[in-house]
Coordinates of N, CA and C in Angstrom, one line a residue:
D672 N 2.8 -31.4 36.4 CA 1.1 -31.8 36.5 C 0.3 -31.8 37.8
P673 N -0.9 -31.2 37.6 CA -1.8 -31.5 38.4 C -2.2 -32.1 39.0
F674 N -1.8 -33.7 38.8 CA -2.5 -34.9 39.4 C -1.2 -35.7 38.9
G675 N 0.2 -35.8 39.4 CA 1.4 -36.4 39.1 C 2.1 -35.5 37.8
D676 N 3.1 -35.3 38.4 CA 4.2 -35.3 37.4 C 4.9 -36.3 36.1
D677 N 5.2 -36.1 35.1 CA 6.1 -36.8 34.2 C 7.4 -37.2 34.3
H678 N 7.6 -37.6 34.6 CA 9.0 -38.0 34.2 C 10.1 -38.4 33.3
L679 N 10.6 -37.5 33.1 CA 11.0 -36.9 31.9 C 12.6 -37.7 31.2
A680 N 13.1 -37.7 32.1 CA 15.0 -38.0 31.8 C 15.7 -37.8 33.1
D681 N 17.0 -38.8 32.8 CA 17.9 -39.3 33.9 C 18.8 -39.0 33.3
T682 N 19.8 -38.2 34.6 CA 21.4 -38.0 34.2 C 22.2 -38.1 35.6
V683 N 23.2 -38.3 35.1 CA 24.2 -37.9 36.4 C 24.9 -36.6 35.8
T684 N 25.9 -36.1 37.1 CA 26.6 -34.9 36.7 C 28.0 -35.6 36.5
G685 N 29.1 -34.7 35.4 CA 30.1 -35.2 35.0 C 30.7 -35.1 36.3
T686 N 32.1 -34.8 35.8 CA 33.5 -34.7 36.7 C 33.5 -33.7 36.9
D687 N 32.8 -32.5 36.7 CA 33.0 -31.5 36.5 C 31.7 -30.3 37.2
G688 N 30.9 -31.7 37.5 CA 29.4 -31.4 37.7 C 28.7 -30.8 37.1
R689 N 28.7 -30.6 35.6 CA 27.8 -30.4 34.9 C 27.1 -31.5 34.8
F690 N 26.2 -30.8 33.7 CA 24.3 -32.2 32.8 C 24.0 -31.9 32.0
D691 N 23.7 -32.1 31.1 CA 22.9 -31.9 29.9 C 22.3 -33.0 29.5
I692 N 20.7 -32.8 29.8 CA 19.7 -33.9 29.1 C 18.5 -33.3 28.2
T693 N 18.7 -34.2 27.1 CA 18.2 -34.0 25.7 C 16.4 -35.1 26.3
F694 N 15.5 -34.5 25.6 CA 14.9 -35.7 25.6 C 13.2 -35.0 24.8
N695 N 12.7 -35.9 24.1 CA 11.1 -35.9 23.5 C 10.2 -35.5 24.2
F696 N 9.1 -34.5 23.6 CA 7.9 -33.7 24.6 C 6.8 -34.2 23.9
N697 N 5.6 -34.9 24.3 CA 5.2 -35.4 23.8 C 3.5 -35.5 24.9
D698 N 2.7 -34.7 24.8 CA 1.7 -34.3 25.3 C 0.2 -34.3 25.4
D699 N -0.7 -34.5 25.5 CA -1.9 -34.1 25.2 C -2.4 -32.7 25.7
W700 N -1.9 -32.6 26.7 CA -2.9 -31.2 27.6 C -1.9 -30.2 27.3
E701 N -0.8 -30.2 27.3 CA 0.0 -29.0 26.8 C 1.2 -28.9 25.8
D702 N 1.3 -27.7 25.1 CA 2.2 -27.9 24.5 C 3.6 -28.1 24.4
Y703 N 4.0 -27.0 25.9 CA 5.3 -26.8 26.0 C 5.5 -27.6 27.2
P704 N 6.4 -28.3 28.1 CA 5.7 -28.6 29.0 C 6.5 -27.4 30.5
D705 N 6.3 -27.4 31.4 CA 7.1 -27.4 32.5 C 8.0 -27.9 33.1
I706 N 9.0 -27.3 33.7 CA 10.3 -28.3 33.7 C 10.8 -27.7 35.0
Y707 N 11.0 -29.0 36.3 CA 11.9 -28.7 37.2 C 12.8 -29.6 37.5
V708 N 13.6 -29.7 38.1 CA 15.1 -30.7 38.1 C 15.2 -31.3 39.4
H709 N 14.8 -32.5 40.0 CA 14.8 -32.5 40.8 C 16.5 -33.6 41.1
F710 N 17.4 -33.5 42.2 CA 18.7 -34.1 42.6 C 18.4 -34.9 43.1
A711 N 19.6 -36.1 43.1 CA 19.7 -36.7 44.7 C 20.9 -37.0 44.7
A712 N 21.6 -37.0 46.1 CA 22.8 -37.6 46.4 C 23.0 -38.8 46.0
A713 N 23.5 -39.3 44.9 CA 23.3 -40.7 44.8 C 24.4 -40.8 43.2
N714 N 24.5 -41.9 43.3 CA 24.9 -42.5 41.5 C 24.9 -44.1 41.5
T715 N 25.7 -44.9 40.3 CA 25.5 -45.8 40.7 C 26.6 -46.9 41.6
E716 N 27.7 -45.7 42.3 CA 28.4 -46.4 42.9 C 28.5 -46.1 44.6
V717 N 27.7 -44.9 44.7 CA 27.1 -44.9 46.2 C 26.3 -43.5 46.5
E718 N 25.6 -43.9 47.7 CA 24.2 -42.7 47.8 C 24.4 -42.5 49.8
I719 N 24.4 -41.4 49.5 CA 24.2 -40.4 50.8 C 22.8 -40.8 51.3
E720 N 22.9 -41.3 52.6 CA 21.5 -41.5 52.9 C 21.3 -41.1 54.4
H721 N 20.0 -41.0 55.2 CA 19.7 -40.1 56.7 C 19.9 -41.6 57.0
P722 N 20.9 -41.8 58.5 CA 20.8 -42.4 59.0 C 19.8 -43.3 60.1
T723 N 18.8 -42.5 60.3 CA 17.4 -42.8 61.1 C 16.2 -43.7 60.0
S724 N 16.3 -42.5 59.1 CA 15.4 -42.6 57.8 C 15.5 -43.3 56.6
G725 N 16.5 -43.5 56.6 CA 17.4 -43.9 55.2 C 16.8 -43.5 53.9
A726 N 16.5 -42.6 54.3 CA 15.9 -41.7 52.6 C 17.4 -40.5 52.1
I727 N 17.6 -40.8 51.2 CA 18.4 -40.4 50.2 C 18.2 -39.0 50.4
Y728 N 19.2 -37.9 50.2 CA 19.2 -36.7 50.3 C 19.1 -36.4 49.1
D729 N 18.1 -35.3 49.0 CA 17.4 -34.3 47.9 C 16.9 -33.2 47.7
W730 N 17.1 -32.8 46.3 CA 16.1 -31.4 46.7 C 15.8 -31.1 45.2
E731 N 15.1 -29.8 44.7 CA 14.5 -29.4 43.7 C 14.5 -27.9 43.5
T732 N 15.0 -27.4 42.3 CA 14.8 -26.4 41.7 C 13.3 -26.6 41.3
G733 N 13.1 -25.0 41.3 CA 11.4 -24.6 40.8 C 11.1 -24.9 40.1
V734 N 9.8 -24.7 39.4 CA 9.7 -25.2 38.2 C 9.5 -23.8 37.4
H735 N 10.1 -24.2 36.1 CA 10.2 -23.0 34.8 C 9.3 -23.6 34.0
D736 N 8.1 -22.4 33.6 CA 7.0 -23.0 33.0 C 7.5 -22.5 31.1
D737 N 6.4 -23.5 30.0 CA 6.2 -23.4 29.1 C 7.5 -23.4 28.0
I738 N 8.4 -24.5 28.5 CA 9.9 -24.1 27.4 C 9.8 -24.3 26.6
V739 N 10.2 -24.3 25.6 CA 9.7 -24.2 24.0 C 10.6 -25.1 23.5
S740 N 12.1 -24.9 24.0 CA 13.5 -25.5 23.3 C 14.5 -26.0 24.3
E741 N 15.0 -24.7 25.2 CA 16.3 -25.5 26.2 C 15.7 -24.2 27.1
L742 N 16.5 -24.8 28.6 CA 16.6 -23.9 29.6 C 18.2 -24.4 29.9
N743 N 18.4 -23.3 30.4 CA 19.7 -23.1 31.1 C 19.6 -23.0 32.3
L744 N 19.5 -23.5 33.3 CA 19.7 -23.6 35.0 C 20.9 -22.8 35.2
G745 N 22.6 -22.5 35.0 CA 23.5 -21.9 35.3 C 23.9 -22.6 36.2
V746 N 24.7 -22.3 37.7 CA 25.0 -22.4 38.4 C 24.2 -22.9 39.7
L747 N 24.1 -24.1 40.3 CA 23.0 -24.3 40.8 C 23.4 -24.7 42.3
Y748 N 22.9 -24.5 43.6 CA 22.7 -24.9 45.0 C 22.3 -24.8 45.3
S749 N 22.0 -26.0 46.5 CA 20.7 -26.5 47.3 C 21.0 -25.3 48.7
T750 N 19.4 -24.6 48.4 CA 19.4 -23.4 49.7 C 19.3 -23.9 50.8
D751 N 19.5 -25.0 51.0 CA 19.6 -26.1 52.4 C 21.3 -26.2 53.0
E752 N 21.5 -24.8 53.8 CA 22.7 -25.5 53.7 C 23.5 -26.5 54.3
S753 N 22.5 -27.3 55.2 CA 23.0 -28.6 56.5 C 22.6 -29.7 54.9
L754 N 22.5 -29.3 53.8 CA 22.8 -30.6 53.3 C 23.5 -30.7 52.6
E755 N 24.7 -29.6 52.3 CA 26.2 -29.2 52.1 C 26.3 -30.7 51.9
P756 N 27.3 -31.2 53.4 CA 28.2 -32.3 53.9 C 27.6 -33.6 53.0
A757 N 26.6 -33.4 52.5 CA 26.2 -34.6 51.5 C 26.9 -35.0 50.6
L758 N 26.8 -33.7 49.9 CA 27.6 -33.7 48.5 C 28.6 -34.0 48.7
H759 N 29.4 -33.2 49.6 CA 31.1 -33.1 50.1 C 31.1 -34.7 50.2
L760 N 30.8 -35.5 50.6 CA 30.9 -36.9 50.7 C 30.3 -37.6 49.4
L761 N 29.2 -37.4 49.1 CA 29.2 -37.7 47.6 C 30.5 -37.4 46.6
T762 N 30.8 -36.7 47.1 CA 32.0 -36.1 45.7 C 33.3 -36.9 46.0
A763 N 33.3 -36.9 47.5 CA 35.0 -37.3 48.2 C 35.2 -39.3 47.7
I764 N 33.7 -39.5 48.0 CA 33.5 -40.8 47.5 C 33.7 -40.9 46.1
T765 N 33.0 -41.0 45.9 CA 32.9 -40.9 44.2 C 34.3 -41.0 43.2
R766 N 35.3 -39.9 44.2 CA 36.3 -39.5 43.5 C 37.4 -40.7 43.5
T767 N 36.9 -41.3 45.3 CA 38.0 -42.3 45.4 C 37.5 -43.7 44.7
W768 N 36.1 -44.2 44.6 CA 35.7 -45.0 43.5 C 36.4 -44.5 42.2
R769 N 36.3 -43.9 41.5 CA 37.3 -43.6 40.5 C 38.5 -43.8 40.5
W770 N 39.6 -43.7 41.4 CA 40.4 -43.6 41.6 C 40.9 -45.0 41.3
C771 N 40.1 -46.2 42.2 CA 40.6 -47.5 42.3 C 39.9 -47.8 41.1
N772 N 38.2 -47.3 40.6 CA 38.0 -48.0 39.5 C 39.6 -47.3 37.4
D773 N 39.8 -47.0 38.4 CA 40.9 -46.4 37.4 C 42.3 -47.3 37.5
E774 N 42.2 -48.0 38.5 CA 43.4 -48.8 38.8 C 42.8 -50.2 38.7
G775 N 42.1 -50.6 38.4 CA 41.1 -52.1 37.7 C 40.6 -52.2 38.9
Y776 N 39.8 -51.9 39.8 CA 39.0 -52.3 41.1 C 38.0 -52.0 40.8
N777 N 36.4 -52.6 40.9 CA 35.4 -51.9 40.8 C 34.5 -52.2 42.0
P778 N 34.9 -51.7 43.5 CA 34.1 -52.6 44.8 C 32.6 -51.8 44.0
S779 N 31.7 -52.8 45.0 CA 30.4 -53.1 44.8 C 29.7 -51.3 45.5
Y780 N 28.9 -51.4 45.6 CA 27.5 -50.4 45.8 C 27.9 -50.2 47.4
V781 N 28.3 -48.8 48.6 CA 28.2 -48.7 49.0 C 26.8 -47.3 49.4
E782 N 26.6 -47.8 50.3 CA 25.5 -46.5 51.3 C 26.8 -45.7 52.6
V783 N 26.1 -44.8 52.1 CA 26.9 -43.7 53.5 C 25.5 -43.3 54.6
E784 N 25.8 -43.8 55.9 CA 24.9 -43.3 56.9 C 25.4 -42.0 57.1
W785 N 24.4 -40.4 56.7 CA 25.4 -39.3 57.5 C 23.8 -38.8 58.3
P786 N 24.1 -38.0 59.2 CA 25.7 -37.7 60.2 C 25.1 -38.7 60.9
D787 N 26.0 -39.9 61.5 CA 25.3 -40.8 62.6 C 26.6 -40.7 63.5
G788 N 25.7 -39.8 64.5 CA 26.2 -39.6 66.1 C 27.7 -38.4 66.0
D789 N 27.9 -37.7 67.1 CA 28.5 -36.6 67.2 C 29.5 -36.6 67.0
E790 N 30.3 -38.0 66.8 CA 32.0 -37.9 66.7 C 32.6 -39.5 66.4
G791 N 33.4 -39.6 65.1 CA 34.0 -40.8 64.9 C 33.3 -41.4 63.4
A792 N 33.9 -42.2 62.6 CA 33.3 -43.0 61.6 C 33.7 -44.2 61.5
W793 N 33.5 -45.1 61.0 CA 33.2 -46.4 61.0 C 32.9 -47.1 59.8
Y794 N 33.3 -48.6 58.7 CA 32.8 -49.1 58.4 C 32.1 -50.2 58.9
A795 N 31.1 -51.0 58.0 CA 29.8 -51.9 58.6 C 30.2 -53.3 57.7
D796 N 30.8 -54.3 57.8 CA 31.3 -54.9 56.8 C 29.5 -56.1 56.2
Y797 N 28.8 -55.9 57.5 CA 28.0 -57.0 57.3 C 26.7 -56.3 56.7
S798 N 26.8 -54.6 56.5 CA 25.9 -53.9 56.1 C 26.2 -53.2 54.8
E799 N 27.8 -53.4 54.4 CA 29.0 -52.7 53.5 C 28.8 -51.1 53.5
E800 N 28.1 -50.6 54.6 CA 27.9 -49.5 54.7 C 28.9 -48.5 55.4
I801 N 28.8 -47.5 54.9 CA 30.2 -46.4 56.0 C 29.2 -45.5 56.6
H802 N 29.5 -45.1 58.1 CA 28.7 -44.0 59.0 C 29.7 -43.1 59.2
I803 N 29.1 -41.9 58.7 CA 29.9 -40.9 59.2 C 29.3 -39.9 59.7
S804 N 29.8 -39.4 61.3 CA 29.3 -38.5 62.3 C 29.3 -37.2 61.8
S805 N 28.7 -35.9 62.1 CA 28.5 -34.9 62.5 C 30.2 -34.4 62.5
E806 N 30.8 -34.2 63.3 CA 32.2 -34.3 64.0 C 33.0 -34.3 62.2
R807 N 33.0 -35.7 61.6 CA 33.6 -35.5 60.2 C 33.0 -35.2 59.1
E808 N 31.9 -34.8 58.8 CA 31.3 -34.3 57.7 C 31.8 -33.9 56.9
W809 N 32.9 -32.7 57.3 CA 33.4 -32.1 56.5 C 35.5 -32.5 55.9
S810 N 35.4 -33.4 56.5 CA 36.6 -34.5 56.2 C 37.0 -34.7 54.6
A811 N 38.3 -34.3 54.1 CA 38.5 -34.6 53.0 C 39.1 -36.3 53.4
R812 N 39.7 -37.0 54.4 CA 40.8 -38.3 54.4 C 39.3 -39.2 54.9
T813 N 38.4 -38.8 55.9 CA 37.4 -39.6 56.5 C 36.8 -40.4 55.4
P814 N 35.9 -40.4 54.2 CA 35.1 -41.1 53.4 C 36.0 -41.8 52.9
T815 N 37.2 -41.1 52.3 CA 37.9 -42.0 51.9 C 38.6 -43.3 52.6
H816 N 39.1 -42.8 54.0 CA 39.7 -44.1 55.1 C 38.6 -44.7 54.8
E817 N 37.6 -44.7 55.2 CA 36.4 -45.5 55.1 C 36.3 -46.5 54.2
F818 N 36.1 -45.5 52.9 CA 35.8 -46.3 51.5 C 37.3 -47.7 51.1
G819 N 38.6 -47.0 52.2 CA 39.2 -48.3 51.8 C 39.3 -49.3 53.1
H820 N 38.3 -49.1 53.8 CA 37.7 -50.6 54.2 C 36.7 -51.5 53.6
H821 N 35.6 -50.3 52.7 CA 35.1 -51.3 51.8 C 35.4 -52.2 50.8
F822 N 37.0 -51.0 50.2 CA 37.6 -52.0 49.1 C 38.4 -53.3 49.6
L823 N 38.5 -52.8 51.4 CA 39.2 -54.4 51.5 C 38.4 -55.4 52.1
H824 N 36.8 -55.3 52.1 CA 35.9 -55.7 52.2 C 35.6 -56.4 51.1
N825 N 35.5 -56.1 50.0 CA 35.5 -56.3 48.5 C 36.5 -57.2 48.4
Y826 N 37.8 -56.8 48.5 CA 39.4 -57.6 47.5 C 40.0 -58.7 48.9
A827 N 39.8 -58.1 50.2 CA 41.1 -58.8 51.1 C 40.7 -58.7 52.3
P828 N 39.0 -59.9 52.3 CA 39.0 -59.7 53.5 C 39.6 -60.0 55.0
T829 N 39.6 -59.8 55.9 CA 40.2 -60.2 57.1 C 39.4 -60.0 58.5
A830 N 39.9 -60.6 59.5 CA 39.3 -60.9 60.3 C 39.4 -59.6 61.0
N831 N 38.1 -59.4 61.9 CA 38.3 -58.0 63.1 C 38.9 -58.2 64.0
P832 N 40.1 -57.3 63.7 CA 41.5 -56.8 64.5 C 40.9 -57.0 66.0
D833 N 42.0 -57.2 67.1 CA 41.6 -56.3 68.4 C 42.6 -55.4 68.6
Y834 N 41.4 -54.8 68.8 CA 42.0 -52.6 69.0 C 42.6 -52.7 70.4
C835 N 42.1 -53.9 71.2 CA 41.8 -53.3 72.5 C 43.4 -53.9 73.1
N836 N 44.8 -53.7 72.8 CA 45.9 -54.0 73.2 C 46.7 -52.4 73.5
S837 N 46.1 -52.0 74.3 CA 47.0 -50.9 75.2 C 47.9 -50.5 74.6
I838 N 47.7 -49.8 73.1 CA 48.2 -48.9 71.7 C 47.2 -48.1 72.0
C839 N 47.1 -46.6 71.9 CA 46.3 -46.1 71.3 C 44.9 -46.1 71.9
D840 N 44.5 -47.0 72.7 CA 43.4 -47.5 73.2 C 42.4 -46.0 74.0
D841 N 42.3 -44.9 74.0 CA 42.0 -43.9 74.8 C 41.2 -43.0 74.2
H842 N 40.9 -43.2 72.7 CA 40.2 -42.7 72.3 C 39.6 -43.7 70.9
P843 N 38.7 -44.5 72.1 CA 37.8 -45.6 71.1 C 37.0 -44.9 70.5
G844 N 36.1 -45.4 69.4 CA 35.0 -45.3 68.6 C 34.0 -46.2 68.6
W845 N 32.6 -46.0 68.4 CA 31.9 -47.1 67.8 C 32.2 -47.8 66.1
P846 N 32.0 -48.9 66.7 CA 32.0 -50.0 67.3 C 32.8 -50.6 68.3
F847 N 34.2 -49.8 68.5 CA 34.5 -50.8 69.0 C 34.9 -49.9 70.3
D848 N 35.8 -50.8 71.4 CA 35.7 -50.3 72.5 C 36.9 -49.7 72.9
C849 N 37.9 -49.4 72.0 CA 39.4 -49.2 72.0 C 39.5 -48.8 70.8
G850 N 40.7 -48.2 70.7 CA 41.2 -47.3 69.5 C 42.1 -47.7 68.8
H851 N 42.6 -47.0 67.3 CA 43.9 -47.2 67.0 C 44.9 -46.0 67.2
C852 N 46.2 -46.2 66.4 CA 46.7 -45.0 65.7 C 47.6 -44.7 64.2
L853 N 48.0 -43.9 64.0 CA 49.1 -43.7 63.2 C 50.5 -43.8 63.5
W854 N 50.8 -42.9 64.8 CA 52.1 -43.3 65.2 C 52.6 -43.7 65.9
C855 N 51.5 -44.9 66.4 CA 52.1 -46.0 67.8 C 52.3 -47.6 66.7
E856 N 53.0 -47.8 67.1 CA 52.7 -49.6 66.6 C 52.1 -50.3 67.2
E857 N 50.7 -50.8 65.7 CA 49.9 -51.6 66.6 C 50.2 -53.0 65.6
D858 N 49.7 -53.8 65.7 CA 50.2 -55.4 65.4 C 49.6 -55.4 63.9
T859 N 50.1 -56.1 63.6 CA 50.4 -57.0 61.9 C 48.6 -56.6 61.6
Q860 N 47.6 -57.1 62.0 CA 46.3 -57.0 61.5 C 45.7 -55.9 61.4
I861 N 46.0 -54.9 62.4 CA 45.3 -53.6 62.3 C 46.4 -53.1 61.3
A862 N 48.1 -52.9 61.6 CA 48.5 -52.8 59.9 C 47.7 -52.7 59.3
W863 N 47.2 -53.7 58.4 CA 47.0 -53.9 57.4 C 45.6 -53.2 57.4
S864 N 44.7 -53.5 58.0 CA 43.2 -53.5 58.4 C 43.3 -52.1 58.1
E865 N 44.0 -51.0 59.0 CA 43.4 -49.9 59.4 C 44.9 -49.2 58.3
G866 N 45.9 -49.5 57.6 CA 46.9 -49.4 56.5 C 46.9 -48.7 55.6
F867 N 46.2 -50.1 54.7 CA 45.6 -49.8 53.2 C 44.3 -48.4 53.5
P868 N 43.2 -48.4 54.3 CA 42.5 -47.1 53.9 C 43.1 -46.3 54.1
N869 N 44.6 -45.9 55.4 CA 45.4 -45.1 55.5 C 45.9 -44.4 54.2
Y870 N 46.3 -45.6 53.2 CA 47.5 -45.5 52.2 C 46.3 -44.8 51.2
L871 N 45.0 -45.2 51.6 CA 43.9 -44.9 49.9 C 43.5 -43.8 50.3

């Protein structure tokens, strides 16, 4: 519309990425609506946002004028390829949440800050935020691992382990000065706090 668009309907995509919306249209100025679809990288369980602005990644289709009864948009992709990792992260964490939910657990809503730095990934208990760097944006296991920390925060809170134990400390990552690894024995706190996310 010339002076602000009408919000007609909301939905979320299904597990296969498809969506369908039905709504009634009644307007004093035109008989048929001019429709576009606004997408946001968010759902009821997770959102993917820019680490500086906090804005949720989003984009829109072009406008389709005077739709009488039905509009089929076909297969849609963002024309901005730099946004594609946001959808990958949204999909990975949504699928991880869905698996947890199927097992009887419903962890709280989580925000994903991306891209946060050039390397590494971490979970911040105090803000319930997952941080993913540009290095890890296409990883399949990293978002699930970090969601595992979110799961523990919800259901099995533990003290922050001491990663500085002379085992695998040569690859630190923010916010830690020291590191951890899968192939060497760590202490029991690290075995639990990192072992469950690795299992997940």
